[in-house]
Short mmCIF file of C-alpha atoms in Angstrom, two decimals:
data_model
loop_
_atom_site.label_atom_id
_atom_site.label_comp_id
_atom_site.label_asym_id
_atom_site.label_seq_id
_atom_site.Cartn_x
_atom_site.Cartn_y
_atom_site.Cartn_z
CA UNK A 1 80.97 65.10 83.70
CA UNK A 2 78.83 68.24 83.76
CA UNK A 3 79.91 71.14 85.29
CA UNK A 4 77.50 73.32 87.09
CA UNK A 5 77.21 77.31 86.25
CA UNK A 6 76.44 79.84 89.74
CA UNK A 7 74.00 80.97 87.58
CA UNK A 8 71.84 77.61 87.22
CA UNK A 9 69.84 75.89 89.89
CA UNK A 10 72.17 73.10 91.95
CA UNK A 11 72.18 71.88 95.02
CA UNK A 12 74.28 73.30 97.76
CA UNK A 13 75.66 72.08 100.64
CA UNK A 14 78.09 72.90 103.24
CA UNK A 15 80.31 69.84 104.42
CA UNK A 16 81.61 70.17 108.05
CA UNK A 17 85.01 67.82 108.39
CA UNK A 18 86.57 66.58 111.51
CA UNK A 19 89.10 64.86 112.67
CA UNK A 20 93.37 63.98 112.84
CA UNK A 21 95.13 66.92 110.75
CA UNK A 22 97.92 65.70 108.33
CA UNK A 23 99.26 66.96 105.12
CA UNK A 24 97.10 65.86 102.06
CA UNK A 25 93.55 66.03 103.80
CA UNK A 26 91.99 69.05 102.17
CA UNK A 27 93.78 68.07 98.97
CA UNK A 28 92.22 64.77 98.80
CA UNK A 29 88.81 66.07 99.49
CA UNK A 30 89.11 69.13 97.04
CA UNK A 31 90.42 66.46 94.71
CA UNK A 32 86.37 64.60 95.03
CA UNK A 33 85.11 67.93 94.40
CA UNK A 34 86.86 68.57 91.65
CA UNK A 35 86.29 65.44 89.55
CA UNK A 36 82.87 66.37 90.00
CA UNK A 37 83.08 69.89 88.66
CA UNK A 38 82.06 71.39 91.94
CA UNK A 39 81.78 74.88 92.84
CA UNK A 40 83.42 76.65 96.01
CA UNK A 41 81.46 79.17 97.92
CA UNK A 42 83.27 79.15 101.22
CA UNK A 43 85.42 77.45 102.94
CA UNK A 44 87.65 77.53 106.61
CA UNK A 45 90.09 75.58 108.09
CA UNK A 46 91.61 75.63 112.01
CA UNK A 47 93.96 73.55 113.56
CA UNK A 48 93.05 72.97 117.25
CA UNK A 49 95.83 70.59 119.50
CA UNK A 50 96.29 68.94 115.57
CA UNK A 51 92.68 68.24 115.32
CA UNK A 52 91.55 69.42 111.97
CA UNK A 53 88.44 71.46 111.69
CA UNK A 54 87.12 72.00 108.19
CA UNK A 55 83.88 73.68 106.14
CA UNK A 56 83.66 73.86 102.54
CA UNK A 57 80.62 75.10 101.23
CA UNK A 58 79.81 73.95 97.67
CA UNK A 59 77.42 74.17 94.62
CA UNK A 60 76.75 70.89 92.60
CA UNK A 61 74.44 69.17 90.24
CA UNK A 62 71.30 68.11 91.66
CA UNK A 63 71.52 64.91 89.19
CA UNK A 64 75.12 63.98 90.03
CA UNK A 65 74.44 65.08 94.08
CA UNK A 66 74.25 61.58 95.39
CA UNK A 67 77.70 60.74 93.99
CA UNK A 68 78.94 63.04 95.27
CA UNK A 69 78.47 62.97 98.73
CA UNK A 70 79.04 59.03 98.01
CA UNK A 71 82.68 59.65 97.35
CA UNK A 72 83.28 62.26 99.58
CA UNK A 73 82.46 59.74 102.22
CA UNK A 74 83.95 57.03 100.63
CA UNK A 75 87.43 59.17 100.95
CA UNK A 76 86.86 60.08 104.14
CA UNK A 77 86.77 56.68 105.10
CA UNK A 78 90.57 56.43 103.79
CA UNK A 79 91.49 59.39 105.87
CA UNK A 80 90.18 58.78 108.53
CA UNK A 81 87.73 61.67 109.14
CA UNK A 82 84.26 62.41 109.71
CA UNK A 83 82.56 64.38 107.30
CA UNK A 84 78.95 65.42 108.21
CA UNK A 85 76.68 67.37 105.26
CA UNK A 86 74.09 70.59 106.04
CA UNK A 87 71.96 70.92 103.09
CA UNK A 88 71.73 75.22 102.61
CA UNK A 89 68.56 76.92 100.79
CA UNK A 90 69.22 79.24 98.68
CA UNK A 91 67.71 81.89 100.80
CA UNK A 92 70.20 81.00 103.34
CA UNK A 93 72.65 81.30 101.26
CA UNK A 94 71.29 84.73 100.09
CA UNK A 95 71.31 86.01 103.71
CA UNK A 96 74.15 85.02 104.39
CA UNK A 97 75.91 86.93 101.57
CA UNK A 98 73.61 89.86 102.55
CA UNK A 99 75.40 89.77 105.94
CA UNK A 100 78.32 90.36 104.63
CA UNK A 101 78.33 93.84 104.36
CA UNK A 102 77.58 94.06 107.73
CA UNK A 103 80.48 96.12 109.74
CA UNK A 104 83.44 94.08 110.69
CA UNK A 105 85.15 94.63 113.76
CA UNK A 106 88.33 93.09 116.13
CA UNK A 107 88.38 92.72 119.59
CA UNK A 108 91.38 91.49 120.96
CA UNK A 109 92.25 90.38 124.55
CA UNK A 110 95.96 90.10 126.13
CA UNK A 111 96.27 89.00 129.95
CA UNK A 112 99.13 87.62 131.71
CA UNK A 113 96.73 84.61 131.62
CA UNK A 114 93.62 84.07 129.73
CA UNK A 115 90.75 82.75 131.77
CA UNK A 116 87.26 81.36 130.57
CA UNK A 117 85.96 83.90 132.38
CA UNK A 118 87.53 87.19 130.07
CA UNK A 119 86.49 85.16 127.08
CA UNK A 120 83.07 85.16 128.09
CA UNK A 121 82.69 88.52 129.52
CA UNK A 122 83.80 90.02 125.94
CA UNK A 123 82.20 87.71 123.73
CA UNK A 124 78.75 88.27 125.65
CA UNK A 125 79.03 92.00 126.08
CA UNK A 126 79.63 91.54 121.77
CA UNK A 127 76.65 89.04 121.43
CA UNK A 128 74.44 91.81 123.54
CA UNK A 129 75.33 94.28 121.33
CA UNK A 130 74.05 92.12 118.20
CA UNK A 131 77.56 91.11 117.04
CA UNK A 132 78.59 87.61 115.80
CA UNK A 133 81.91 85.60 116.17
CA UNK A 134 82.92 84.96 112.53
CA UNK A 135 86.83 83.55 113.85
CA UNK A 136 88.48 83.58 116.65
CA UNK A 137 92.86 82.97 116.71
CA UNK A 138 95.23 82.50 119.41
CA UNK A 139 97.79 85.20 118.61
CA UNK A 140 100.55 83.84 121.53
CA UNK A 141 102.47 81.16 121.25
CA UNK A 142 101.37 77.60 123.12
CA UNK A 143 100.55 78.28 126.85
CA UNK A 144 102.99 75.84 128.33
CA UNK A 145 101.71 73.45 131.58
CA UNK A 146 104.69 73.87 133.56
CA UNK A 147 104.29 76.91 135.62
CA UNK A 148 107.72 77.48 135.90
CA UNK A 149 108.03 78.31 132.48
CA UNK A 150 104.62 80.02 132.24
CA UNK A 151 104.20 81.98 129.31
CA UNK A 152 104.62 86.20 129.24
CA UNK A 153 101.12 86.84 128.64
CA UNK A 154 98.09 85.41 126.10
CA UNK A 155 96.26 87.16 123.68
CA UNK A 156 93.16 85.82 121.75
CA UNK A 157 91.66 87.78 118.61
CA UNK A 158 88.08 87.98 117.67
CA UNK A 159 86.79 88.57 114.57
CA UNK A 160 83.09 89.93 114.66
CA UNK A 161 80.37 91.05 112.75
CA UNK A 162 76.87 93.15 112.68
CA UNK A 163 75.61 96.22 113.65
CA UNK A 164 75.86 97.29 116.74
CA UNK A 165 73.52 99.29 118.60
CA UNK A 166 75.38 101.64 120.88
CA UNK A 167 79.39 101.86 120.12
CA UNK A 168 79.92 104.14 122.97
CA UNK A 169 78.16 101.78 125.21
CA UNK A 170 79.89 98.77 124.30
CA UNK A 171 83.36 100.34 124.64
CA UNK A 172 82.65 101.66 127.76
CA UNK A 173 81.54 98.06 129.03
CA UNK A 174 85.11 96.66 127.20
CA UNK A 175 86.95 99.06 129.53
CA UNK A 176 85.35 98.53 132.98
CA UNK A 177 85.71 94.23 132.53
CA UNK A 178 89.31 94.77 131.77
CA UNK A 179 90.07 96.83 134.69
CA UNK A 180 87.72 94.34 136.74
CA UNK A 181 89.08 90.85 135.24
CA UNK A 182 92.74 92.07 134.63
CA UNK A 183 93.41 91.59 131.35
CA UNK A 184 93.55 94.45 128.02
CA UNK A 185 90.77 94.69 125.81
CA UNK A 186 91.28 96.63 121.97
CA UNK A 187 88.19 97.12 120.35
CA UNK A 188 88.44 98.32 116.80
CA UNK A 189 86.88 98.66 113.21
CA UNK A 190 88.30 96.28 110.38
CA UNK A 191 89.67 98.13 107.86
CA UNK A 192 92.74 98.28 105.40
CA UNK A 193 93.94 101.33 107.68
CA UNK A 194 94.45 98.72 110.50
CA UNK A 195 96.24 95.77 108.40
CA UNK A 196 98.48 98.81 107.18
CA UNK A 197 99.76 100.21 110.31
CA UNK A 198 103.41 102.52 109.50
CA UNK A 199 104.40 104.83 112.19
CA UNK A 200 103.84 104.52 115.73
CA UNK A 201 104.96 107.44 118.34
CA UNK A 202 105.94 107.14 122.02
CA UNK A 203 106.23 109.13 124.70
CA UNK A 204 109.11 108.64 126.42
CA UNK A 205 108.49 108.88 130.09
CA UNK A 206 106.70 106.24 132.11
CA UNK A 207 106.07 104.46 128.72
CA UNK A 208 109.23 103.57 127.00
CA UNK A 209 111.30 104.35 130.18
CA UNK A 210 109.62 103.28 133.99
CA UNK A 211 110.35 106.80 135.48
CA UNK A 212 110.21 110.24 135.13
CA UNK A 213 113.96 111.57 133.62
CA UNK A 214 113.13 115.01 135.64
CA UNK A 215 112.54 113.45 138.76
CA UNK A 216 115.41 111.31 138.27
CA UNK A 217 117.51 115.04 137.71
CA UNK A 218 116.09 116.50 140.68
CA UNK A 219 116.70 113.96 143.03
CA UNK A 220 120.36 114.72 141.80
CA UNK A 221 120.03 118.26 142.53
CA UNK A 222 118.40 117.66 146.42
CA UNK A 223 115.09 118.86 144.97
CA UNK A 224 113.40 115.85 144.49
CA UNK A 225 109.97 116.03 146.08
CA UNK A 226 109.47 119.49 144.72
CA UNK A 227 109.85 118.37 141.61
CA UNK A 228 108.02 115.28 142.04
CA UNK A 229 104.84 116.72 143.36
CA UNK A 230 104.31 119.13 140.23
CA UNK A 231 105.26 116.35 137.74
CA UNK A 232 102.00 114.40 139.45
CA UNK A 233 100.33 117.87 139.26
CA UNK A 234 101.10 118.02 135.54
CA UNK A 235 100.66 114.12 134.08
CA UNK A 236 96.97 114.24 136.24
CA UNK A 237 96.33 117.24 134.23
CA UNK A 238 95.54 119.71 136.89
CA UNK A 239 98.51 122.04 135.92
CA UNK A 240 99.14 124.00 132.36
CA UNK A 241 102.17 121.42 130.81
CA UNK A 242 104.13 124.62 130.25
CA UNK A 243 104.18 126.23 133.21
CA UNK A 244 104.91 123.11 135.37
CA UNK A 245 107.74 122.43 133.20
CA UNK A 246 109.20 125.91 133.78
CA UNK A 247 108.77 125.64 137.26
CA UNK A 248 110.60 122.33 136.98
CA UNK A 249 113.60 123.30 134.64
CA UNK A 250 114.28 125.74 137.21
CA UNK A 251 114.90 123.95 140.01
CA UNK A 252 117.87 122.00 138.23
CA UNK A 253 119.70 125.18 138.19
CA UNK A 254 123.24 124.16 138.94
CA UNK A 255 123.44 120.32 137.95
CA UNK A 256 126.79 119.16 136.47
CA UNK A 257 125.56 117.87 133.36
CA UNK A 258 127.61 114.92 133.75
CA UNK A 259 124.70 113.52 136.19
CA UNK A 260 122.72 113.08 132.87
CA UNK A 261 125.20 110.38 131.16
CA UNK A 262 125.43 108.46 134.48
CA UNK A 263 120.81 108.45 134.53
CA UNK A 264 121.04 107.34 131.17
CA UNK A 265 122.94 104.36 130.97
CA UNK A 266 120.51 103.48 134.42
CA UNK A 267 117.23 103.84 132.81
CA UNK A 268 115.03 101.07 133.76
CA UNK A 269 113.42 100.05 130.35
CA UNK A 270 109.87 99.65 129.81
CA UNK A 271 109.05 95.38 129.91
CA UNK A 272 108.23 94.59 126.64
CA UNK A 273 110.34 97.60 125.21
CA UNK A 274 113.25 95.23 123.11
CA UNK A 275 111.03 92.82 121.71
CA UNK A 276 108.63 95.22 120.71
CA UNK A 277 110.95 97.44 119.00
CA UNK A 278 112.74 94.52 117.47
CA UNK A 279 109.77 93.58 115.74
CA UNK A 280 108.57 96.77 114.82
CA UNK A 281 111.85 97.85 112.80
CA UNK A 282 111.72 94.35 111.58
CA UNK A 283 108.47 94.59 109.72
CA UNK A 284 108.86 98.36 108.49
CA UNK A 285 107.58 100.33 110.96
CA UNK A 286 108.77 104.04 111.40
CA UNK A 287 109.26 105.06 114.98
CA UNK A 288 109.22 108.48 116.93
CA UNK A 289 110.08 109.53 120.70
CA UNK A 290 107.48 112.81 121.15
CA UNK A 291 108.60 113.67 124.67
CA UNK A 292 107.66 116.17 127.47
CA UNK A 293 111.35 115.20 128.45
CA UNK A 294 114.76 115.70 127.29
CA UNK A 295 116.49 115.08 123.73
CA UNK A 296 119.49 113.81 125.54
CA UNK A 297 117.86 110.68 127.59
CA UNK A 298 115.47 110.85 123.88
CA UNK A 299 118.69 110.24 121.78
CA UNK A 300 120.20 107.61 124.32
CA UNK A 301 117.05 105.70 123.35
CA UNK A 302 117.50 106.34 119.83
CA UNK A 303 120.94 104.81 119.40
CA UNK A 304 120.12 102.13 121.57
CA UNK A 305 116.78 100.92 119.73
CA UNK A 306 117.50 102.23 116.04
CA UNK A 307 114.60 104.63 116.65
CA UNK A 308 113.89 106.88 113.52
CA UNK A 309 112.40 110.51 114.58
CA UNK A 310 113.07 111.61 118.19
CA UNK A 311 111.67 115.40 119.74
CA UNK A 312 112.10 116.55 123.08
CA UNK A 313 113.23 119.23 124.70
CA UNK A 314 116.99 121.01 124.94
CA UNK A 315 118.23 121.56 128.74
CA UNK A 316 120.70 124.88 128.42
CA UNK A 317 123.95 124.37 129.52
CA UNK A 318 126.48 126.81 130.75
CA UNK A 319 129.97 126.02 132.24
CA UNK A 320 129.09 121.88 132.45
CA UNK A 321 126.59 123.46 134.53
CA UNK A 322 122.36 123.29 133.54
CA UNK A 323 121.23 126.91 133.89
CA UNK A 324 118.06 126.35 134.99
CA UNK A 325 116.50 126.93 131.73
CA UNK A 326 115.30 125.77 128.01
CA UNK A 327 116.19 126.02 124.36
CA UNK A 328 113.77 125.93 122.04
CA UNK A 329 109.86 125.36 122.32
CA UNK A 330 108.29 122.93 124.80
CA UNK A 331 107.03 119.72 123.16
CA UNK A 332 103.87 119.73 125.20
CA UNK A 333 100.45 118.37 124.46
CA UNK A 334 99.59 120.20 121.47
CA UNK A 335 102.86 119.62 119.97
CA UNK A 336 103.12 116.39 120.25
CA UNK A 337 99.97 116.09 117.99
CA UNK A 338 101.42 118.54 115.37
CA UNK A 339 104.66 116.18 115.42
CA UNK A 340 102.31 112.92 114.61
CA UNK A 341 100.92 114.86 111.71
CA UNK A 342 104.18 116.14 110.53
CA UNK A 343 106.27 112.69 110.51
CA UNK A 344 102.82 111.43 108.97
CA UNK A 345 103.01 113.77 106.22
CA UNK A 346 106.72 113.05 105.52
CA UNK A 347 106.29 109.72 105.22
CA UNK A 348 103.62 109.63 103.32
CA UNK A 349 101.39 107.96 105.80
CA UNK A 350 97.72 108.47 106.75
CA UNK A 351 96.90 109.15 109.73
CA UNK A 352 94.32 105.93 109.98
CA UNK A 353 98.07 104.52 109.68
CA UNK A 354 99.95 105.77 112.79
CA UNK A 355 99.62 104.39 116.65
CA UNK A 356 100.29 106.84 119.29
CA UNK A 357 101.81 105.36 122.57
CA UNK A 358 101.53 107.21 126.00
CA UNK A 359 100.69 107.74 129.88
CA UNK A 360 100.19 111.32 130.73
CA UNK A 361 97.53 114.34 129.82
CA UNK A 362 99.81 115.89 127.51
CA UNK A 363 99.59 112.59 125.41
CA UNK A 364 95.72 112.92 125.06
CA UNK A 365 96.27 114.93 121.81
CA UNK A 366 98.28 112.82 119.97
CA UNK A 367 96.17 109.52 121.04
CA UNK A 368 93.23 111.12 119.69
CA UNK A 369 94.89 112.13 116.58
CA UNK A 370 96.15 108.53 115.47
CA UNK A 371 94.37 105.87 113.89
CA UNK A 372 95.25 104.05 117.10
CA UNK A 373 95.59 105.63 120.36
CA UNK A 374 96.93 103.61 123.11
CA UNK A 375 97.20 104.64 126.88
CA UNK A 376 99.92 103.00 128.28
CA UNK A 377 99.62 102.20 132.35
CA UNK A 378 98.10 105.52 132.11
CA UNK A 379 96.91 108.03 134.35
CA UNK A 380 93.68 108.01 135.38
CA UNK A 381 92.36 110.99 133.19
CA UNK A 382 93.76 109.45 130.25
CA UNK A 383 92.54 105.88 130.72
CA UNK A 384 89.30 107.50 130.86
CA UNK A 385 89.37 109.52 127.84
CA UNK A 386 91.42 106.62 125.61
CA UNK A 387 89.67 104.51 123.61
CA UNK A 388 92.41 101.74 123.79
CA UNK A 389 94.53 101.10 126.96
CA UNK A 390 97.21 98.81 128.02
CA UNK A 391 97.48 98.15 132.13
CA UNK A 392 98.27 94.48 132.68
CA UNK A 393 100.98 93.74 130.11
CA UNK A 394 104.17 95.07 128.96
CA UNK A 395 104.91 97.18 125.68
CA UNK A 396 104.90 94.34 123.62
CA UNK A 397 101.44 93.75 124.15
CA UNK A 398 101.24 96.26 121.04
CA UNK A 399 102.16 93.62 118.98
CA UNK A 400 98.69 92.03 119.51
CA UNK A 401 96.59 95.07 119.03
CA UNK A 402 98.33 95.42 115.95
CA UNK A 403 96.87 92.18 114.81
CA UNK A 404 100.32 89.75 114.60
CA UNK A 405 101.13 86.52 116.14
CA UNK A 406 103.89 85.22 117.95
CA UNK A 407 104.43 82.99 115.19
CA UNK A 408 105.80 85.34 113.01
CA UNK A 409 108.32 86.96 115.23
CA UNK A 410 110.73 83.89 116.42
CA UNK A 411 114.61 84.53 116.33
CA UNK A 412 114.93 83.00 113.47
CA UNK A 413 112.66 84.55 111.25
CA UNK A 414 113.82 87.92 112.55
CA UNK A 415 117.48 86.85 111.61
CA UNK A 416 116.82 85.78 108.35
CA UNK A 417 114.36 88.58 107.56
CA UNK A 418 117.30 90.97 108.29
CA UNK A 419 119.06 89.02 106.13
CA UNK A 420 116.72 89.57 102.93
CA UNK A 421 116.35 85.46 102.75
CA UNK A 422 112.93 85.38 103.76
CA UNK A 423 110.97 88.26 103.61
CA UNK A 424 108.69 86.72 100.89
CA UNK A 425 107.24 84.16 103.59
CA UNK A 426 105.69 87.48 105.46
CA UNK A 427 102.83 89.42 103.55
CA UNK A 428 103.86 93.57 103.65
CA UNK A 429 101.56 94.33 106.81
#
């Protein structure tokens, strides 16, 4: 047997197998290749419904080429799968290691339910752009046919390549389909920053919790439309953060503080909130509340979803009594952002490594700031200004902009994760 060198001339050819997946398939066929000395230049493999989809690309000798192929057949014969062969040039093959270097990018799209139609409104708008499809992977679990037990949501991950000719452009065309088609669309740059995600930071308010804590006091305190109409004032941005939140504060001049304990344990949680959190602590993440709101509703949250870093703002109290006034300095826009960079810093994190999660103006800084900024059933100001935006899913539609599957997150694995038994089946994300 002679075994070919990359560096002399041989034959190449890509080999393009199909057919009924079962343990042993691509060992048996490696197995050919190997008895002939055959090089590897590429290969893929999918699994679609158990139907096996397979490409190797290999280098052999151009005397012993007709074997083989012979025997590659010949075994996949006793497999029972159909191998077809694509002879490649080696100027193919050059340009197609010259596209390589070509930017990589992932789009990813979660809906309540994927159509056809989302699929190929995104992977058009990328093909007009001059982007190709290198892979594409179901990140949900199996869409079951029983509508009674339809599944949360779907998300489907792209993985493209090229140049593209106007980023701006094709972001802004990502945003208007989603809002059109209903469904969420992340578009973002492939890098080791994005497989290496380690703190994310929430705002509190209409994004972990589904209300506004102040409103929820001032109702309490018979000043609830007051209240209410400057907290729209403030999240639309028309209204300094500050001064809106003064004005606010004051109004709940009087409140028995024991109002606050009863609004807690009554805050309607985010959907999506547990099983996002679960996960998150599960696979290392460090998590932050940076709040317009108040520590005490913050540190209710805390205890109940093991959160680690939580700032917000201190309600003085006088007598069991709120006074109408603050302790401390507001956590508004700009601080939120020096927060993120803080935490960042203390853990050690870049910031290419930290998400930012929120709804409101005062969350534009710290969205900007992160690696990955996500507006959360935002306002419109910030869905305009936010390069990545969730509105048709819950929280835990995260997980797929983050880049995991369902498959990894079962209650099993999770159990025996936290149990140190199997944490070398997951590679450190």
């Amino acid at each position: 047997m002679n075994t070919p060198t990359l560096n002399e001339r041989g034959k190449l050819m890509l080999a393009t197998i199909q057919g009924y997946d079962r343990p042993g398939v691509t060992a048996s066929l490696m197995g050919v290749l190997a008895e002939h000395g055959a090089y590897i230049l590429d290969i893929g493999q999918s699994d679609i419904h158990s139907h096996l989809n397979l490409g190797i690309l290999f280098q052999m000798n151009e005397d012993d080429s007709g074997s083989v192929l012979k025997d590659l057949l010949f075994k996949g014969y006793e497999l029972n799968v159909q191998i077809r062969f694509t002879p490649i040039s080696t100027n193919e093959y050059g340009e197609w290691v010259n596209a390589q270097g070509k930017n990589r990018y992932i789009i990813t799209v979660v809906a309540r339910k994927m159509t056809a139609g989302m699929l190929s409104a995104v992977a058009g708008a990328a093909a007009e752009q001059g982007l190709n499809i290198d892979n594409i992977r179901r990140l949900t679990g199996r869409i079951p046919l029983d509508q009674t037990q339809q599944a949360p949501m779907a998300s489907i991950e792209f993985s493209m390549r090229g140049n593209i000719k106007d980023v701006h452009t094709f972001q802004l065309d990502l945003l208007q389909m989603s809002g059109e088609l209903d469904m969420d669309i992340s578009f973002q740059r492939e890098s080791m920053f994005r497989r290496m995600r380690r703190l994310i930071c929430f705002d509190m308010d209409s994004t972990l919790i589904q209300t506004e804590v102040i409103d929820e006091l001032a109702m309490r305190a018979g000043v609830g439309d007051q209240v209410k109409a400057i907290t729209e004032r403030a999240m639309r941005g028309e209204i300094d953060f500050i001064e809106s939140f003064t004005e606010r504060v004051a109004l709940l001049k009087g409140l028995d503080v024991s109002v606050m304990e009863d609004i807690a344990h009554n805050l309607p949680i985010t959907e999506g909130c547990e099983r996002l959190m679960r996960t998150l602590k599960v696979m290392g993440y460090k998590t932050a509340i940076l709040s317009g709101g108040f520590t005490y509703f913050g540190h209710y949250l805390q205890k109940k979803f093991d959160i680690d870093y939580v700032y917000a703002n201190e309600l003085e109290v006088a007598d069991g009594k709120l006074t109408g006034r603050y302790v401390g300095d507001v956590v508004d826009g700009r601080r939120k952002a020096d927060l993120l960079r803080l935490i960042a810093q203390v853990e050690r994190v870049d910031l290419l490594q930290t998400v930012a999660v929120g709804d409101g103006a005062n969350d534009l800084p710290m969205l900007s700031l992160a690696g990955l900024g996500i507006a959360f059933h935002a306002k419109p100001k910030v869905k305009a200004s936010a390069e990545q935006r969730i509105s048709s899913v819950g929280l835990d539609g995260i997980l797929y902009f983050l880049g995991y599957k369902d498959s990894l997150f079962d209650e099993q694995m999770i159990e025996c994760m936290k149990d140190g038994t199997c944490s070398t089946l997951f590679p450190h994300h």
